Coordinates of C-alpha atoms in Angstrom, one line a residue:
M1 CA 72.3 130.8 103.2
T2 CA 75.0 128.2 102.8
D3 CA 74.2 124.7 104.1
L4 CA 77.4 124.0 105.9
T5 CA 76.6 120.3 106.2
A6 CA 76.5 120.0 102.4
L7 CA 80.1 121.2 101.9
T8 CA 83.1 119.0 101.2
A9 CA 86.0 118.7 103.6
E10 CA 88.1 120.7 101.1
R11 CA 85.6 123.5 101.0
L12 CA 85.2 123.6 104.8
V13 CA 89.0 124.0 105.2
A14 CA 89.0 126.8 102.6
G15 CA 86.2 128.5 104.5
Y16 CA 88.0 128.3 107.8
R17 CA 91.1 129.7 106.2
A18 CA 89.1 132.6 104.7
G19 CA 87.1 133.3 107.8
E20 CA 83.8 132.6 106.1
F21 CA 82.6 130.4 108.9
S22 CA 84.1 128.6 111.9
P23 CA 84.5 125.0 113.1
V24 CA 82.1 125.7 115.9
E25 CA 79.3 126.7 113.4
V26 CA 80.0 123.7 111.2
V27 CA 80.2 121.1 114.0
R28 CA 77.0 122.5 115.6
E29 CA 75.1 122.1 112.4
T30 CA 76.7 118.7 111.7
L31 CA 75.6 117.4 115.1
D32 CA 72.0 118.6 114.4
R33 CA 72.1 116.7 111.1
A34 CA 73.7 113.7 112.8
A35 CA 70.8 113.6 115.3
A36 CA 68.3 113.8 112.5
A37 CA 70.1 111.0 110.6
Q38 CA 70.0 108.8 113.7
R39 CA 66.3 109.3 114.0
A40 CA 65.7 108.6 110.3
V41 CA 67.9 105.6 109.6
N42 CA 69.9 104.6 112.7
V43 CA 73.4 105.7 111.7
F44 CA 75.3 105.8 115.1
V45 CA 76.1 103.6 118.1
L46 CA 77.6 106.6 119.8
L47 CA 77.2 110.4 119.2
L48 CA 79.9 112.6 120.8
G49 CA 78.1 115.9 121.0
D50 CA 79.9 117.6 124.0
E51 CA 83.2 116.2 123.0
A52 CA 82.9 117.2 119.4
M53 CA 82.0 120.8 120.4
E54 CA 85.0 120.9 122.7
Q55 CA 87.2 119.8 119.8
A56 CA 85.5 122.4 117.5
R57 CA 86.2 125.2 119.9
A58 CA 89.9 124.1 120.1
S59 CA 90.0 124.1 116.4
E60 CA 88.5 127.5 116.1
R61 CA 91.2 128.9 118.4
R62 CA 93.9 127.4 116.3
W63 CA 92.4 128.8 113.1
H64 CA 92.1 132.3 114.7
G65 CA 95.7 132.0 115.7
G66 CA 96.7 131.1 112.2
E67 CA 98.1 127.7 113.3
P68 CA 95.8 124.9 112.2
A69 CA 97.0 121.5 113.4
G70 CA 96.8 119.9 110.0
P71 CA 94.9 119.8 106.7
L72 CA 91.7 118.5 108.3
D73 CA 91.6 120.8 111.3
G74 CA 87.9 121.4 112.3
V75 CA 86.5 118.9 109.7
P76 CA 83.7 116.6 111.1
V77 CA 84.6 112.9 110.8
T78 CA 82.7 109.7 111.7
V79 CA 84.4 106.4 112.6
K80 CA 83.1 102.9 112.1
D81 CA 82.6 101.0 115.4
I82 CA 85.2 98.5 114.4
L83 CA 88.1 101.0 114.8
L84 CA 89.5 102.1 118.1
L85 CA 88.6 105.6 119.3
R86 CA 90.5 106.6 122.5
G87 CA 88.2 107.1 125.5
H88 CA 85.3 105.1 124.1
P89 CA 84.5 101.4 123.8
T90 CA 84.6 99.5 120.5
L91 CA 81.4 97.4 120.5
R92 CA 81.8 95.9 117.0
G93 CA 78.0 95.4 116.7
S94 CA 78.1 92.7 119.4
A95 CA 76.3 92.3 122.7
A96 CA 79.3 90.3 123.8
A97 CA 81.9 93.0 123.2
G98 CA 83.5 94.6 126.2
T99 CA 82.4 98.1 127.2
A100 CA 85.7 99.4 128.6
P101 CA 86.9 102.5 126.9
N102 CA 89.9 102.2 124.6
E103 CA 93.2 103.6 125.8
E104 CA 94.5 104.2 122.3
D105 CA 93.4 105.2 118.8
A106 CA 93.5 103.0 115.7
P107 CA 96.3 104.3 113.4
A108 CA 94.0 106.1 111.0
V109 CA 92.1 107.6 113.9
A110 CA 95.3 108.8 115.5
R111 CA 96.4 110.5 112.3
L112 CA 93.0 112.3 112.1
R113 CA 93.3 113.4 115.7
E114 CA 96.8 114.8 115.0
S115 CA 95.3 116.7 112.0
G116 CA 92.7 118.4 114.2
A117 CA 89.6 116.5 112.9
V118 CA 86.5 116.6 115.0
F119 CA 85.0 113.2 115.9
V120 CA 81.2 113.3 115.6
G121 CA 80.4 109.7 116.5
K122 CA 81.0 106.0 115.9
T123 CA 78.9 104.5 113.2
T124 CA 76.9 101.2 112.9
T125 CA 78.3 97.9 111.7
P126 CA 76.9 94.4 111.5
E127 CA 78.4 92.1 114.2
Y128 CA 82.2 92.0 113.7
G129 CA 81.6 93.5 110.2
W130 CA 80.8 90.0 108.8
K131 CA 78.2 90.8 106.1
G132 CA 77.3 93.2 103.3
V133 CA 74.4 94.8 105.1
T134 CA 74.3 96.7 108.4
D135 CA 72.2 95.2 111.1
C136 CA 73.0 93.5 114.4
P137 CA 71.1 92.3 117.5
P138 CA 72.2 95.1 119.9
H139 CA 71.9 98.1 117.6
G140 CA 69.2 97.2 115.0
A141 CA 69.4 97.9 111.3
T142 CA 70.7 101.0 109.4
G143 CA 68.3 102.2 106.6
N144 CA 69.1 103.7 103.3
P145 CA 69.4 107.5 103.1
Y146 CA 67.2 107.4 99.9
A147 CA 64.6 104.9 101.3
P148 CA 64.7 104.1 105.0
D149 CA 62.9 100.7 104.5
R150 CA 65.9 99.6 102.3
T151 CA 69.4 98.7 103.5
A152 CA 72.3 101.1 103.5
G153 CA 74.6 98.2 102.6
G154 CA 77.5 97.1 104.8
S155 CA 79.4 96.5 106.6
S156 CA 80.3 100.2 106.8
G157 CA 76.7 101.2 106.3
G158 CA 76.5 103.7 109.1
G159 CA 79.4 105.6 107.8
A160 CA 78.1 105.8 104.2
A161 CA 74.7 106.9 105.4
A162 CA 76.3 109.6 107.6
V163 CA 78.1 111.1 104.6
A164 CA 75.0 110.9 102.5
L165 CA 72.9 112.6 105.2
G166 CA 75.3 115.5 106.0
A167 CA 76.5 114.1 109.3
G168 CA 80.1 114.9 108.4
P169 CA 81.8 114.9 105.0
L170 CA 84.4 112.2 105.9
S171 CA 83.9 108.7 107.3
L172 CA 86.4 106.0 108.1
G173 CA 85.3 102.4 107.3
T174 CA 86.8 99.0 106.8
D175 CA 86.5 96.8 103.7
G176 CA 87.1 93.1 103.9
G177 CA 84.8 92.0 101.0
G178 CA 83.3 95.3 99.7
S179 CA 82.4 96.9 103.0
V180 CA 83.0 100.5 102.0
R181 CA 82.1 100.0 98.3
I182 CA 78.8 98.2 98.9
P183 CA 77.3 101.0 101.1
G184 CA 79.0 103.6 98.9
A185 CA 77.0 102.2 95.9
F186 CA 73.8 101.7 97.8
S187 CA 73.9 105.1 99.5
G188 CA 75.3 107.3 96.7
V189 CA 78.7 108.3 98.1
F190 CA 82.2 107.8 96.9
A191 CA 84.2 105.0 98.6
L192 CA 87.8 103.8 98.2
K193 CA 89.4 100.5 99.3
P194 CA 93.1 101.4 99.1
T195 CA 95.8 98.9 98.3
Y196 CA 96.2 96.6 101.3
G197 CA 98.7 98.1 103.7
R198 CA 98.4 101.7 102.5
V199 CA 96.3 102.6 105.6
P200 CA 97.7 100.8 108.7
L201 CA 95.4 98.8 110.9
H202 CA 95.7 98.0 114.6
P203 CA 94.6 95.7 116.2
A204 CA 95.1 93.4 113.3
S205 CA 91.8 92.1 111.8
A206 CA 90.8 88.5 112.4
F207 CA 90.0 88.5 108.6
G208 CA 93.7 89.0 108.0
T209 CA 95.0 90.6 104.9
L210 CA 91.5 90.8 103.4
A211 CA 90.7 93.7 105.6
H212 CA 91.5 97.3 104.4
V213 CA 90.7 100.7 106.0
G214 CA 89.2 103.2 103.6
P215 CA 87.4 106.5 103.2
M216 CA 83.8 107.2 102.4
T217 CA 83.4 110.8 101.2
R218 CA 81.4 113.0 98.9
D219 CA 83.9 112.9 96.1
A220 CA 87.4 111.7 95.1
R221 CA 89.0 115.0 96.1
D222 CA 88.0 114.5 99.7
A223 CA 89.0 110.8 99.6
A224 CA 92.5 111.9 98.4
L225 CA 92.7 114.6 101.1
L226 CA 91.8 112.0 103.7
L227 CA 94.2 109.4 102.3
D228 CA 97.0 112.0 102.5
V229 CA 96.4 112.2 106.2
I230 CA 95.8 108.5 107.1
G231 CA 98.0 106.8 104.6
H232 CA 101.3 107.0 106.6
P233 CA 103.0 104.1 108.4
D234 CA 102.3 103.1 112.0
P235 CA 104.7 100.9 113.9
R236 CA 101.8 98.8 115.3
D237 CA 101.1 97.4 111.8
W238 CA 104.0 95.3 110.5
S239 CA 102.3 95.0 107.1
H240 CA 102.0 98.7 106.2
L241 CA 103.5 99.9 102.9
G242 CA 105.7 102.7 104.3
E243 CA 105.5 106.3 103.3
P244 CA 103.4 107.0 100.1
P245 CA 105.4 108.1 97.1
G246 CA 103.7 111.5 97.0
S247 CA 100.5 113.4 97.6
F248 CA 97.3 111.6 96.6
R249 CA 95.6 115.0 96.2
D250 CA 98.3 116.2 93.8
A251 CA 97.9 113.0 91.8
L252 CA 94.3 113.9 90.9
T253 CA 95.5 116.2 88.2
E254 CA 98.8 114.6 87.3
G255 CA 99.3 114.5 83.6
A256 CA 95.9 116.1 83.0
S257 CA 95.6 118.0 79.7
G258 CA 92.6 120.2 79.0
D259 CA 89.5 118.3 78.1
A260 CA 91.4 115.0 78.0
P261 CA 92.6 114.5 81.6
L262 CA 92.9 110.7 81.1
R263 CA 94.6 110.8 77.7
G264 CA 96.3 107.4 77.0
V265 CA 95.0 105.6 80.2
R266 CA 94.1 102.1 79.1
I267 CA 90.8 101.0 80.7
A268 CA 89.1 97.6 80.4
Y269 CA 85.4 97.7 80.6
S270 CA 84.0 94.4 82.0
P271 CA 80.2 94.3 82.3
T272 CA 80.1 91.1 84.2
L273 CA 83.7 90.4 85.3
G274 CA 83.6 87.3 83.1
P275 CA 81.4 84.2 83.7
V276 CA 78.7 84.6 86.3
A277 CA 78.6 82.3 89.2
P278 CA 75.5 80.1 89.6
G279 CA 73.0 81.8 91.9
A280 CA 74.4 85.3 91.3
P281 CA 71.9 87.9 90.0
D282 CA 72.2 89.3 86.5
V283 CA 73.3 93.0 86.4
D284 CA 70.2 95.1 86.5
P285 CA 69.7 96.6 83.0
E286 CA 69.7 100.2 84.3
I287 CA 72.9 99.7 86.2
A288 CA 74.5 98.0 83.2
A289 CA 73.5 101.1 81.1
A290 CA 74.8 103.5 83.7
V291 CA 78.2 101.7 83.7
R292 CA 78.2 101.7 79.9
R293 CA 77.7 105.5 80.0
G294 CA 80.6 105.7 82.5
A295 CA 82.8 103.8 80.0
D296 CA 81.8 106.2 77.2
R297 CA 82.5 109.2 79.4
L298 CA 86.0 107.8 80.3
A299 CA 86.7 107.6 76.5
E300 CA 85.5 111.2 76.1
L301 CA 88.1 112.1 78.8
G302 CA 90.9 110.6 76.7
A303 CA 91.1 107.1 78.0
V304 CA 91.5 104.1 75.6
V305 CA 88.5 102.0 76.6
E306 CA 87.9 98.5 75.3
E307 CA 85.6 95.7 76.5
A308 CA 87.7 93.0 78.1
D309 CA 87.3 90.6 81.0
P310 CA 90.1 89.5 83.3
V311 CA 90.8 85.8 83.1
L312 CA 90.2 84.5 86.6
P313 CA 89.5 81.1 88.2
D314 CA 85.9 79.8 87.9
P315 CA 83.7 82.2 89.9
E316 CA 82.4 79.4 92.1
V317 CA 86.0 78.5 93.0
V318 CA 86.7 82.1 93.8
R319 CA 83.7 82.4 96.0
D320 CA 84.4 79.1 97.8
A321 CA 87.9 80.3 98.5
F322 CA 86.7 83.6 99.9
H323 CA 84.2 81.8 102.1
T324 CA 87.0 79.6 103.5
L325 CA 89.1 82.7 104.3
W326 CA 86.2 84.8 105.5
F327 CA 84.3 82.2 107.6
S328 CA 87.5 81.1 109.2
G329 CA 88.2 84.7 110.2
A330 CA 84.7 85.0 111.6
A331 CA 85.2 81.9 113.7
R332 CA 88.5 83.2 115.0
A333 CA 87.1 86.7 115.8
T334 CA 84.3 85.2 117.9
A335 CA 86.2 82.2 119.4
G336 CA 86.1 83.8 122.9
I337 CA 82.3 84.3 122.9
T338 CA 80.8 81.2 124.6
G339 CA 77.7 80.1 126.5
A340 CA 74.8 82.5 126.9
S341 CA 76.7 85.3 125.2
R342 CA 77.0 83.2 122.0
E343 CA 73.3 82.9 121.9
L344 CA 73.0 86.7 121.6
M345 CA 75.1 86.7 118.4
D346 CA 73.5 87.3 115.0
P347 CA 72.2 83.8 113.9
G348 CA 73.8 84.2 110.5
L349 CA 77.2 84.9 112.0
R350 CA 76.8 81.9 114.3
A351 CA 76.2 79.8 111.2
V352 CA 79.2 81.0 109.2
C353 CA 81.4 80.6 112.3
A354 CA 80.3 77.0 112.6
E355 CA 81.2 76.5 109.0
G356 CA 84.6 78.3 109.5
E357 CA 85.4 76.0 112.4
R358 CA 85.2 73.0 110.2
Y359 CA 87.8 74.0 107.7
S360 CA 91.2 72.4 108.0
A361 CA 94.6 74.1 107.6
V362 CA 95.0 72.3 104.3
E363 CA 91.7 73.7 103.0
Y364 CA 92.7 77.2 104.2
L365 CA 96.0 77.0 102.4
A366 CA 94.2 75.8 99.2
A367 CA 92.1 79.0 99.4
V368 CA 95.3 80.9 99.7
D369 CA 96.5 79.2 96.6
V370 CA 93.4 80.4 94.7
R371 CA 94.1 83.9 96.0
M372 CA 97.7 83.9 94.8
A373 CA 96.6 82.6 91.4
M374 CA 94.1 85.5 91.2
G375 CA 96.9 88.0 92.1
R376 CA 99.1 86.6 89.3
L377 CA 96.3 86.7 86.8
M378 CA 95.3 90.3 87.7
G379 CA 99.0 91.3 87.5
A380 CA 99.2 90.0 83.9
F381 CA 95.9 91.7 83.1
H382 CA 97.2 95.1 84.2
Q383 CA 100.2 94.8 81.9
R384 CA 97.6 95.4 79.2
H385 CA 95.1 97.6 81.0
D386 CA 95.8 100.3 83.5
L387 CA 92.4 100.2 85.1
L388 CA 89.4 97.9 85.1
L389 CA 85.8 99.2 85.1
T390 CA 82.9 97.1 86.4
P391 CA 79.6 97.7 88.1
T392 CA 80.1 98.0 91.9
L393 CA 76.9 95.9 92.5
P394 CA 74.4 94.2 90.2
L395 CA 71.4 95.5 92.0
T396 CA 70.1 98.5 94.0
A397 CA 69.4 98.4 97.8
F398 CA 66.9 95.8 98.9
E399 CA 64.7 95.3 102.0
L400 CA 66.0 96.4 105.3
G401 CA 67.0 93.7 107.8
R402 CA 67.8 91.0 105.3
E403 CA 71.2 89.5 104.3
V404 CA 69.9 88.8 100.7
P405 CA 66.9 90.1 98.7
A406 CA 63.6 88.5 99.6
G407 CA 62.6 85.7 97.2
S408 CA 66.0 85.7 95.5
G409 CA 66.9 82.2 96.5
M410 CA 70.3 83.4 97.6
R411 CA 71.8 82.3 100.9
R412 CA 74.7 84.6 101.6
W413 CA 75.7 88.2 100.9
T414 CA 78.6 87.1 98.7
E415 CA 76.1 85.9 96.0
W416 CA 75.0 89.5 95.2
T417 CA 78.5 91.1 95.6
P418 CA 80.5 89.3 92.8
F419 CA 82.4 92.5 91.8
T420 CA 83.7 93.5 95.2
Y421 CA 85.3 90.7 97.3
P422 CA 87.6 89.4 94.5
F423 CA 89.7 92.5 94.8
N424 CA 90.1 92.1 98.6
M425 CA 91.6 88.7 97.7
T426 CA 94.0 90.4 95.3
Q427 CA 94.6 93.4 97.6
Q428 CA 94.1 95.9 94.7
P429 CA 92.8 99.5 95.1
A430 CA 89.1 99.8 94.1
A431 CA 86.7 102.7 94.2
S432 CA 82.9 102.9 94.0
V433 CA 81.8 106.0 92.1
P434 CA 78.2 107.2 92.1
C435 CA 76.7 106.9 88.6
G436 CA 73.2 108.1 88.9
L437 CA 69.8 107.1 90.2
H438 CA 67.8 104.1 89.2
S439 CA 64.2 104.5 88.2
D440 CA 63.4 103.1 91.6
G441 CA 64.9 106.2 93.1
L442 CA 68.0 104.5 94.5
P443 CA 71.7 105.1 93.8
M444 CA 73.8 103.1 91.5
G445 CA 77.6 102.8 91.5
L446 CA 80.4 101.8 89.1
Q447 CA 83.8 100.4 90.2
L448 CA 87.3 101.4 89.1
V449 CA 90.0 98.9 90.0
G450 CA 93.7 99.4 89.6
P451 CA 96.8 97.2 90.1
R452 CA 98.4 97.2 93.5
H453 CA 99.9 100.5 94.5
A454 CA 97.9 102.4 91.7
D455 CA 95.7 104.2 94.2
P456 CA 96.7 107.6 92.7
L457 CA 95.5 106.5 89.2
V458 CA 92.2 105.1 90.6
L459 CA 91.6 108.4 92.4
R460 CA 92.6 110.4 89.3
A461 CA 90.1 108.5 87.0
A462 CA 87.4 108.8 89.6
H463 CA 88.0 112.5 90.0
A464 CA 87.8 113.0 86.2
L465 CA 84.6 111.0 86.0
Y466 CA 82.7 112.4 89.0

């Protein structure tokens, strides 16, 4: 008997069209799996059982009538509790957040609703999405699907765990420094941070143009299918990129030829992204070997692969600039939380907010200068290389409830994520692709990065690889 919760979104839609199974059957089984995932690793802040079944029945009627609402009609979806979902509060992992229901959907959520997707629940996040693991005072910690005593990663940890555990094949997350790619790598799912502005965002993030909306899915095909739905402009986001040039799904096989679907694509393989910042961990040897195997496989698929590092500013300078931008954003996001409510905040968040409040406008603009220099340097790099291959993370998932691994000497999550946040600063598309299991039984990921607007090529390479 087919496990409906193990199917991709693409396969579910094909099954609905052929009459093999119905949205009601799929959503019923998905809700059962979601409840089990919640018990196992704390995935949700809100499960929408009755509402999801009502949406599933409406979808079933549309399919029976031969008039699906869109390409994701009847597909179960989860939404990070940073994004607005009409009729429900957005708690943002904070005890200080208001509990009034939202009157509108975020742009990506609105596109999913128009397409007939079924909303299963809102997934966990650290408070205001501020760090690379998922725990917060009001909702607790989200465990790893492969080892509940380890972290799922963050800040979109609940969504990645939901996909990994069968609680819906599609999840919407946000990524301001790695927040879909980190849990993607730790939880063994595919994750894409699109080019900034490809997926509109409203309300605007306090983290500004570092924050992207992106999919976490079982594979690149589903991510492309989802991006085809959510990647359209919304007038509430003045920074959106406009209509995409074509279908991301169609681009998966563009130019493919037989056994060499990536023929001629120039890929730079960078094992460490250049010099390693003081305090950053070395790449685990098994992860390094898995990424090396990925480079070899890309070459077998026709790509021209060579080992090459981007020339970027000193990694400490990059990290300090990111901290200035990120901690200032955190301070701005929480500025209205005062008195006793502020004491309820995550202590780590309070600490980075205090740091962010001390930065001057001149220091902030100096960090912007670093960011612009990085963009120019990566633009020059991509004149010679179509894509960049790196590890997603240098380590596998560590202890639950910690910002950094125990005994590591590290202070902040940015020390163990040197491959992710630089590409938020440059606004480039970047995907984390599963690349096997470590001997500790935990997933590993590799990262594919493209120049701005090269989302189709990133997806195409990921699809060929995985």
